[in-house]
Short mmCIF file of C-alpha atoms in Angstrom, two decimals:
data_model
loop_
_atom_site.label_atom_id
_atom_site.label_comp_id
_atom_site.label_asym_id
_atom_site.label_seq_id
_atom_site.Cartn_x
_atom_site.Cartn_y
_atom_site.Cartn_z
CA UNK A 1 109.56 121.44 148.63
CA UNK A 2 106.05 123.73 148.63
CA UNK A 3 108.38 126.57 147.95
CA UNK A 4 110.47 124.73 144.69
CA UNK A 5 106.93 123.70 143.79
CA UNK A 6 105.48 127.29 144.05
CA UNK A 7 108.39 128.94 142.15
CA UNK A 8 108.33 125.89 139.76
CA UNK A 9 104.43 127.10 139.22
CA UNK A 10 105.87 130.79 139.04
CA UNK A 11 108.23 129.71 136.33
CA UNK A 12 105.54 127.97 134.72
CA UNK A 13 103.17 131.08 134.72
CA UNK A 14 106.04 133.18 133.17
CA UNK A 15 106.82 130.89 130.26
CA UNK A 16 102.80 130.67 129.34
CA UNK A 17 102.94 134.85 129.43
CA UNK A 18 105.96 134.74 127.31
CA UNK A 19 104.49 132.32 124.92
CA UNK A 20 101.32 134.41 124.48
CA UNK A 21 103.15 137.55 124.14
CA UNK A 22 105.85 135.55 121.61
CA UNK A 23 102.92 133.81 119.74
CA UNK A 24 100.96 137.13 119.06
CA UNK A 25 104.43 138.95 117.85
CA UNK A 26 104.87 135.86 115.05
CA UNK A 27 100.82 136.34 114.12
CA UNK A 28 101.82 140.37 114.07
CA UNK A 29 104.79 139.70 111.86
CA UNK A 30 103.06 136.65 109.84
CA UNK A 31 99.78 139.76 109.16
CA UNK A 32 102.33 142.38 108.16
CA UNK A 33 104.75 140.18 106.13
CA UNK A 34 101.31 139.30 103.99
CA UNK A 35 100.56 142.46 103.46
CA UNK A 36 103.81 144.12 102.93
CA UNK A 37 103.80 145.55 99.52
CA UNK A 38 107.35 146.79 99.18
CA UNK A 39 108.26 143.99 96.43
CA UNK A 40 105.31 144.93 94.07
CA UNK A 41 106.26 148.73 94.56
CA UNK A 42 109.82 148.56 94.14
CA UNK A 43 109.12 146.47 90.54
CA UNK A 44 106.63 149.51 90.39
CA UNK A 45 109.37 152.02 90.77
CA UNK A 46 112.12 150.05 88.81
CA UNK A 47 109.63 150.07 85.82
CA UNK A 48 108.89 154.05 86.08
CA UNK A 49 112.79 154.52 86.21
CA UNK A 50 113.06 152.20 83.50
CA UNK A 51 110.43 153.95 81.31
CA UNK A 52 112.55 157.29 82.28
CA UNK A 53 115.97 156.40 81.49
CA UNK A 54 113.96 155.64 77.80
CA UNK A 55 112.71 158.87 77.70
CA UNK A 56 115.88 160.66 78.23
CA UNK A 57 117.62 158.51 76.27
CA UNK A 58 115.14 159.55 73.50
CA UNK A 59 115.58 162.91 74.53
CA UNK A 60 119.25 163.34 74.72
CA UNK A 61 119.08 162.07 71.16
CA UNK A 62 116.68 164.69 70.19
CA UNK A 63 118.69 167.20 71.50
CA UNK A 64 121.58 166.30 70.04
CA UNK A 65 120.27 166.05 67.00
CA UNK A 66 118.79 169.71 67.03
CA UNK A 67 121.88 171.03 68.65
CA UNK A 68 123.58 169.67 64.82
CA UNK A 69 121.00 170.93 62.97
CA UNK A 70 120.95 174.40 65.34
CA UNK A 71 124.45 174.64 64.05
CA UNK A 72 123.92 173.84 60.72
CA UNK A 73 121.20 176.59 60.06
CA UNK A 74 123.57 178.74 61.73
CA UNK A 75 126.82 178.32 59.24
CA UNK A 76 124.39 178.14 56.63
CA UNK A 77 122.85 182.12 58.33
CA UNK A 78 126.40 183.23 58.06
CA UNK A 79 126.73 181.80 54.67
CA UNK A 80 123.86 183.83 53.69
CA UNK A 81 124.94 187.07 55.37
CA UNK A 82 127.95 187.11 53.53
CA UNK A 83 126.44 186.31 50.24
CA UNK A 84 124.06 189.30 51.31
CA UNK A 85 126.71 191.92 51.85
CA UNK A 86 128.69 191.01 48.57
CA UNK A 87 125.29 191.17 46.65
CA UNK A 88 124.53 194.82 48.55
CA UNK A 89 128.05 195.61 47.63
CA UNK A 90 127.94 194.83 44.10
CA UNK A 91 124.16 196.38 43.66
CA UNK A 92 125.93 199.65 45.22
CA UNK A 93 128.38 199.38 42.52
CA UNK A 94 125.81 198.84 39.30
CA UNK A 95 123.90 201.72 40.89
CA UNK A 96 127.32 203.74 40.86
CA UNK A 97 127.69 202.82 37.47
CA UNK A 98 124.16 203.69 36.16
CA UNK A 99 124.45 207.04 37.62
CA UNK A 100 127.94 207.36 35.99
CA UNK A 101 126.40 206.42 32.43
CA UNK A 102 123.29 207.92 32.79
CA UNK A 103 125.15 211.64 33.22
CA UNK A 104 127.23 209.92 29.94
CA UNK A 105 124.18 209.99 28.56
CA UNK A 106 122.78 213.54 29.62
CA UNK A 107 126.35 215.23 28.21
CA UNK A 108 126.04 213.68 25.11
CA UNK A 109 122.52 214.66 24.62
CA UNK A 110 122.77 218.24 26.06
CA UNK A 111 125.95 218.29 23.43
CA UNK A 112 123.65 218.06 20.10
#
């Protein structure tokens, strides 16, 4: 009976130690649970993405936008480059002309 009463005691003594060592784990997890700040930082980092989705939103728009008007200015360059050459062509041509009429004019006054 000393001996059931001894390892009774031993049992005893083991369930206190594992109660400490249990008890201080809970306080450990209660400390760190309290000051876990995971929560407020992911609201923190859903806001940024939030506020970045915005801004490429915004600037996908802007883009598009220029990429219109980028091809706008563009038809309207070639519009121009055309309008250029015919109006090069045609002063070519009244230049032709002038010369033609102005050695008209030299003949006719070298004739009197």
């Amino acid at each position: 009976m000393i001996t059931q009463l001894k390892l009774l005691e031993q049992t005893i003594a083991e369930l206190k130690e594992r109660y400490h060592i249990t008890a201080t784990e809970l306080i450990s997890l209660k400390n760190k649970v309290s000051q876990d700040t995971t929560a407020h930082q992911l609201h923190a980092l859903q806001a940024e993405l939030k506020t970045a989705k915005e801004a490429i939103a915004t600037l996908t728009a802007a883009n598009t936008n220029l990429e219109k008007e980028n091809t706008e200015l563009h038809e309207q360059n070639q519009a121009l480059l055309i309008q250029n050459t015919e109006l090069t062509e045609k002063n070519s041509l009244a230049i032709s002309r002038a010369e033609v009429i102005q050695n008209w004019l030299a003949k006719i006054d070298r004739a009197d």
